[in-house]
């Protein structure tokens, strides 16, 4: 009997509209790994939508629930994880995620991010008009935290999810212990 040790987690970080969930699902499918999204964990665990949590408890309340979701998902290995865009602003979350995974930043120009989020969807930080201006400001404010947290960064502007997933996978193959032995087979 062969006992397979699971690989480390591939953790996708970056702004809203960076493609974390779309690319994460593709990667998970290609590797046969589970895909988890901390936003979805927050919604499931709390039984509320993200706008409901922001409305009732403000951003601080949401961040508390997000940190709990990060602890939850970082306890397991062998997953592809997408975290909400603000998760890595808390260094404790970065420590948790790094303990069992490698962090990849998906970046893009503000106009590309804005095109992908459309009207902002259910993202309280993009409510109101001019999502592109908000994304530009957040990108500037968060650039340092994203760069510090990430072990690898990809500019996704103008690239398809398939192409981005392939780039992450090519990088992942070179990281010792990130992929399990069976995942390294061509
Ligand atoms: C946020 C990003 C959102 C969600 C929340 C706050 C942020 O997740 O966690 O609305 O602070 O950037 P996505 O990045 O998955 O859209």
CSV table of N, CA, C and O in Angstrom, one decimal, residues 15 108-114 126 130-143:
chain,number,residue,atom,x,y,z
A,15,UNK,N,-6.8,41.2,-5.1
A,15,UNK,CA,-8.0,42.1,-5.0
A,15,UNK,C,-9.3,41.4,-5.6
A,15,UNK,O,-9.2,40.4,-6.3
A,108,UNK,N,-3.9,42.6,-11.2
A,108,UNK,CA,-4.3,43.1,-12.5
A,108,UNK,C,-4.5,44.6,-12.4
A,108,UNK,O,-4.6,45.1,-11.3
A,109,UNK,N,-4.5,45.2,-13.6
A,109,UNK,CA,-4.7,46.6,-13.6
A,109,UNK,C,-6.1,47.0,-13.2
A,109,UNK,O,-7.0,46.1,-13.4
A,110,UNK,N,-6.3,48.1,-12.5
A,110,UNK,CA,-7.7,48.5,-12.0
A,110,UNK,C,-8.8,48.4,-13.1
A,110,UNK,O,-9.9,47.9,-12.7
A,111,UNK,N,-8.5,48.8,-14.3
A,111,UNK,CA,-9.6,48.7,-15.3
A,111,UNK,C,-10.0,47.2,-15.6
A,111,UNK,O,-11.2,46.9,-15.8
A,112,UNK,N,-9.0,46.3,-15.6
A,112,UNK,CA,-9.3,44.9,-15.8
A,112,UNK,C,-10.1,44.3,-14.6
A,112,UNK,O,-11.0,43.6,-14.7
A,113,UNK,N,-9.7,44.7,-13.4
A,113,UNK,CA,-10.4,44.3,-12.1
A,113,UNK,C,-11.8,44.8,-12.2
A,113,UNK,O,-12.8,44.0,-11.9
A,114,UNK,N,-12.0,46.0,-12.6
A,114,UNK,CA,-13.4,46.6,-12.6
A,114,UNK,C,-14.2,45.9,-13.6
A,114,UNK,O,-15.4,45.7,-13.4
A,126,UNK,N,-17.2,47.8,-2.6
A,126,UNK,CA,-17.3,48.4,-3.9
A,126,UNK,C,-18.7,49.0,-4.2
A,126,UNK,O,-19.1,49.4,-5.3
A,130,UNK,N,-18.3,54.1,-9.4
A,130,UNK,CA,-16.9,54.1,-9.7
A,130,UNK,C,-16.1,53.0,-9.0
A,130,UNK,O,-15.2,53.3,-8.2
A,131,UNK,N,-16.5,51.8,-9.3
A,131,UNK,CA,-15.7,50.6,-8.7
A,131,UNK,C,-14.3,50.7,-9.1
A,131,UNK,O,-13.4,50.3,-8.3
A,132,UNK,N,-14.0,51.2,-10.3
A,132,UNK,CA,-12.6,51.2,-10.8
A,132,UNK,C,-11.8,52.1,-9.9
A,132,UNK,O,-10.6,51.8,-9.5
A,133,UNK,N,-12.3,53.3,-9.5
A,133,UNK,CA,-11.5,54.2,-8.6
A,133,UNK,C,-11.3,53.6,-7.3
A,133,UNK,O,-10.2,53.7,-6.7
A,134,UNK,N,-12.3,52.9,-6.7
A,134,UNK,CA,-12.1,52.2,-5.4
A,134,UNK,C,-11.1,51.1,-5.6
A,134,UNK,O,-10.3,50.9,-4.7
A,135,UNK,N,-11.1,50.3,-6.6
A,135,UNK,CA,-10.2,49.3,-6.8
A,135,UNK,C,-8.7,49.8,-7.0
A,135,UNK,O,-7.8,49.3,-6.4
A,136,UNK,N,-8.6,51.0,-7.7
A,136,UNK,CA,-7.3,51.6,-7.8
A,136,UNK,C,-6.8,52.0,-6.5
A,136,UNK,O,-5.6,51.7,-6.1
A,137,UNK,N,-7.6,52.6,-5.6
A,137,UNK,CA,-7.2,53.1,-4.3
A,137,UNK,C,-6.8,51.9,-3.4
A,137,UNK,O,-5.8,51.9,-2.7
A,138,UNK,N,-7.6,50.8,-3.5
A,138,UNK,CA,-7.3,49.6,-2.6
A,138,UNK,C,-6.0,48.9,-3.1
A,138,UNK,O,-5.3,48.5,-2.3
A,139,UNK,N,-5.8,49.0,-4.4
A,139,UNK,CA,-4.6,48.3,-5.0
A,139,UNK,C,-3.4,49.0,-4.5
A,139,UNK,O,-2.4,48.4,-4.1
A,140,UNK,N,-3.5,50.3,-4.4
A,140,UNK,CA,-2.3,51.1,-3.9
A,140,UNK,C,-2.1,50.9,-2.5
A,140,UNK,O,-1.0,50.6,-2.0
A,141,UNK,N,-3.2,50.9,-1.7
A,141,UNK,CA,-3.1,50.8,-0.3
A,141,UNK,C,-2.6,49.4,0.2
A,141,UNK,O,-2.0,49.3,1.2
A,142,UNK,N,-3.0,48.4,-0.6
A,142,UNK,CA,-2.7,47.0,-0.2
A,142,UNK,C,-1.4,46.4,-0.9
A,142,UNK,O,-1.0,45.3,-0.6
A,143,UNK,N,-0.8,47.2,-1.8
A,143,UNK,CA,0.3,46.7,-2.6
A,143,UNK,C,1.4,46.1,-1.7
A,143,UNK,O,1.9,45.0,-2.0
